[in-house]
mmCIF file of C-alpha atoms in Angstrom:
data_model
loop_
_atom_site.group_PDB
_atom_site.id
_atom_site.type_symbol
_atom_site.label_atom_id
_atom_site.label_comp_id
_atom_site.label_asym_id
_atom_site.label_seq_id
_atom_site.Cartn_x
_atom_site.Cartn_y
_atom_site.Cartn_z
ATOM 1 C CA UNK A 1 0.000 0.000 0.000
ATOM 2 C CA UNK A 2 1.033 3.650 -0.610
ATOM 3 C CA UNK A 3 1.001 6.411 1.433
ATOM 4 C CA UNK A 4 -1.205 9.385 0.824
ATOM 5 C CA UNK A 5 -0.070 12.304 2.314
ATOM 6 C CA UNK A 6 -1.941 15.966 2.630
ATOM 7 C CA UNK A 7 -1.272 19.276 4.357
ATOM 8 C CA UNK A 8 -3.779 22.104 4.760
ATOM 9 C CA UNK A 9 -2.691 25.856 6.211
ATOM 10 C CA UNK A 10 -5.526 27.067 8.169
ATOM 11 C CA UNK A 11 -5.871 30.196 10.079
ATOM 12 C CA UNK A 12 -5.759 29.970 13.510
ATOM 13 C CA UNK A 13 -8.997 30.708 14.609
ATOM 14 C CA UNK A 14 -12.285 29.545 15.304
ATOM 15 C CA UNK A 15 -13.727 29.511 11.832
ATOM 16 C CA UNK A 16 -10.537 27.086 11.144
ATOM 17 C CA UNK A 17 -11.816 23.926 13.445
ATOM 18 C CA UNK A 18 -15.289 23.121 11.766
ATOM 19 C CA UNK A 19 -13.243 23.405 7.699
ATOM 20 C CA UNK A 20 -10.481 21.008 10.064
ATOM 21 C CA UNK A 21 -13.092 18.631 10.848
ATOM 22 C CA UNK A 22 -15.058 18.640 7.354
ATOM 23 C CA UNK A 23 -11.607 18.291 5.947
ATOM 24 C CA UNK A 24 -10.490 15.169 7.731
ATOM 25 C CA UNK A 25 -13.746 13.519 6.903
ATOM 26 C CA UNK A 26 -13.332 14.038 3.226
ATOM 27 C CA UNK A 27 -9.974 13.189 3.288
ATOM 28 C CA UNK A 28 -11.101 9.847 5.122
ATOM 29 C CA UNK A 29 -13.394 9.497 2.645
ATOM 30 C CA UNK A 30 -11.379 10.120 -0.338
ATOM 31 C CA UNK A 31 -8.703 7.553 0.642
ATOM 32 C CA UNK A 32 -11.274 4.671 2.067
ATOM 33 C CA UNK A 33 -9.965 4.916 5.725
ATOM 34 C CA UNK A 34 -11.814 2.663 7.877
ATOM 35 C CA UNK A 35 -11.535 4.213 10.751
ATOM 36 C CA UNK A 36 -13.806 6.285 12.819
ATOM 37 C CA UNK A 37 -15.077 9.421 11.163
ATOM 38 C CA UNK A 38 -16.602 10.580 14.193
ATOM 39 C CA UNK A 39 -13.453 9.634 16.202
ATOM 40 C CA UNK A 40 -11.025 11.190 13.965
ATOM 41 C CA UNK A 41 -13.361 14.244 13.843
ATOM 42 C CA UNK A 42 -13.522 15.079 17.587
ATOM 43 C CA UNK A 43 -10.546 14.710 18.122
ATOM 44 C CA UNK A 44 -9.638 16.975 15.533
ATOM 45 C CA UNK A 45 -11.118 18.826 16.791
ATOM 46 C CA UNK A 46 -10.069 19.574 20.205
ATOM 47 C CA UNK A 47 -6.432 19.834 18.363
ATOM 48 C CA UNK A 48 -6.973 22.866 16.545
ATOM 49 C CA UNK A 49 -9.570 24.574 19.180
ATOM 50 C CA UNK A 50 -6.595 23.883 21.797
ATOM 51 C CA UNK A 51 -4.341 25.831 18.587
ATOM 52 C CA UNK A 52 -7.389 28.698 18.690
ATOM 53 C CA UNK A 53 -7.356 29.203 22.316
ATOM 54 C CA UNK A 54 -4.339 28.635 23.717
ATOM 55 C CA UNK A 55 -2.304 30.333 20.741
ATOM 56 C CA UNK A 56 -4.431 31.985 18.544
ATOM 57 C CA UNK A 57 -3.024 35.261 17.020
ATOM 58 C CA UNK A 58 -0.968 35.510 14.220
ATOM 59 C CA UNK A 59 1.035 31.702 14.463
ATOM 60 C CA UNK A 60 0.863 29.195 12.181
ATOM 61 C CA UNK A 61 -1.183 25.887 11.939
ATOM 62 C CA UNK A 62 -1.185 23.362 9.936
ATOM 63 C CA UNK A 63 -3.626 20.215 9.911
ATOM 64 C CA UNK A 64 -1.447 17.221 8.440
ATOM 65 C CA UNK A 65 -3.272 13.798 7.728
ATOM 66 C CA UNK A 66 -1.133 10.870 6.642
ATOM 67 C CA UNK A 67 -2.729 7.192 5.505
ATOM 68 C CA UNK A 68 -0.382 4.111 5.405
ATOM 69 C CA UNK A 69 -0.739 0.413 6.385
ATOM 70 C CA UNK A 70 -4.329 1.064 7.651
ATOM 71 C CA UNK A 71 -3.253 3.703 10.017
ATOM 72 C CA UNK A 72 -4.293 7.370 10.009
ATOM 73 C CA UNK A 73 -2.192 9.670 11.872
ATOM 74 C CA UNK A 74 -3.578 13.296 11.934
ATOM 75 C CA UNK A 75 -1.594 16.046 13.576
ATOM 76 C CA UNK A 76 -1.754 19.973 14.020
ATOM 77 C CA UNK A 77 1.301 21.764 13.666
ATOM 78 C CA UNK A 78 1.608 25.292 15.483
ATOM 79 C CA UNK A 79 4.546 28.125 16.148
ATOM 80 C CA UNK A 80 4.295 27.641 19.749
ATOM 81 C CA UNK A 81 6.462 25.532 22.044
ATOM 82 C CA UNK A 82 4.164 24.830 24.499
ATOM 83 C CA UNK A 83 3.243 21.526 25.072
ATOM 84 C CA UNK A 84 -0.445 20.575 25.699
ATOM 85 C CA UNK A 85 -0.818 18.998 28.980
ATOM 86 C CA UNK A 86 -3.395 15.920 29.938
ATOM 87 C CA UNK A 87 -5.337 17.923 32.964
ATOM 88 C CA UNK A 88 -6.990 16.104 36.008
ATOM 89 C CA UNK A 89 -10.573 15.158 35.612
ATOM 90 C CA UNK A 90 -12.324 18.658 36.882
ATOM 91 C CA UNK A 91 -16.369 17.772 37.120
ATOM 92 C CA UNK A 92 -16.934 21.508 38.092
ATOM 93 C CA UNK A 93 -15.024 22.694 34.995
ATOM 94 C CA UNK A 94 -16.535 23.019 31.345
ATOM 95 C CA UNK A 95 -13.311 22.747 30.400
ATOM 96 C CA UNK A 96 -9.905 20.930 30.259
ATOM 97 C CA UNK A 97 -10.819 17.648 28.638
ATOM 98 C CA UNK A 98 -9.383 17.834 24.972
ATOM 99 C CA UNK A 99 -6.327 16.297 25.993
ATOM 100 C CA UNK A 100 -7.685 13.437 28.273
ATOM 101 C CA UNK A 101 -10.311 12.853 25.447
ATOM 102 C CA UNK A 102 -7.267 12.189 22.913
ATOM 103 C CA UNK A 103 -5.349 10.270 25.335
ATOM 104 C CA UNK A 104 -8.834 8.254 25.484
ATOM 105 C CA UNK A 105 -9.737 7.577 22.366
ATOM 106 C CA UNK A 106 -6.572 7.689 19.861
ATOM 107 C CA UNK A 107 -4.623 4.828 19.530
ATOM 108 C CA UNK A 108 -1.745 6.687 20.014
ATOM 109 C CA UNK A 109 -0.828 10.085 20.159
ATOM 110 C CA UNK A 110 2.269 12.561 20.574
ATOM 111 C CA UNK A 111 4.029 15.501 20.862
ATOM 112 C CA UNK A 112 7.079 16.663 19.460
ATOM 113 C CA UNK A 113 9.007 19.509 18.655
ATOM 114 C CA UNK A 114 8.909 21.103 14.889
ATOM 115 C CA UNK A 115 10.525 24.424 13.498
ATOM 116 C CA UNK A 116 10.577 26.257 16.537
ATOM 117 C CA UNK A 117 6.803 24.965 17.525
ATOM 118 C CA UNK A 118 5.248 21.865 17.955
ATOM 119 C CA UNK A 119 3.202 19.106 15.870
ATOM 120 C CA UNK A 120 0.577 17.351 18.469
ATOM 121 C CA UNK A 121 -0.546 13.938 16.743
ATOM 122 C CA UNK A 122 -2.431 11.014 16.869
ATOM 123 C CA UNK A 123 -3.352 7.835 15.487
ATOM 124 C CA UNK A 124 -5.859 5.526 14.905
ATOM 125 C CA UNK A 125 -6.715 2.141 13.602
ATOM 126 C CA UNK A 126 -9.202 0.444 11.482
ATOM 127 C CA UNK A 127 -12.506 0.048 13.240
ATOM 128 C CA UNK A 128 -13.191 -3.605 13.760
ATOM 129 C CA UNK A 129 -16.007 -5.042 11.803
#
């Protein structure tokens, strides 16, 4: 099998995480991943609404989607160095779960540095039938 690569440059800010999400589903589509739409999707995107809020302004992001072997890895690219952090379960807050939710769900995930920012990742596998 071959892998099928694609990069998108998107604004960082809110408009950016529904085209995100619409984008990874037709990209899923396009190459017949079997994976979870709705899976990939969400956490999609909590990736680039984590981009929106937590860097925002003027900084780069970049939604990257990469098909091989059955796996989909999809990742967000942004100018910032800070790294995303898993937070404690908080039942009183509405927020701080994007993080445990990818941790959750994803296969695997990741962070690592790139060009002076970072690319936050994950995986997934086929869904079983």
């Amino acid at each position: 099998m071959s892998t099928l690569i694609a990069s998108f440059d998107l604004p960082p800010t809110a408009a950016s995480v529904p085209v995100a999400r619409r984008l990874v589903r037709e990209l899923m589509q396009a190459w017949g991943a079997r994976q979870d739409r709705d899976d990939a999707a969400l956490l999609v995107t909590e990736l680039v609404a984590n981009v929106v809020d937590h860097v925002g302004g003027s900084d780069c992001l970049t939604l990257e989607a990469t098909f091989s072997e059955d796996w989909l890895r999809l990742g967000v690219v942004d100018c910032s160095p800070a790294r995303p952090a898993v937070q404690d379960l908080d039942l009183d807050s509405p927020r701080g779960r994007g993080m445990r939710m990818v941790q959750v769900v994803a296969d695997r995930w990741g962070c690592e540095d790139h060009r002076g920012g970072k690319r936050v990742w994950f995986e997934l596998r086929p869904q079983r039938l």
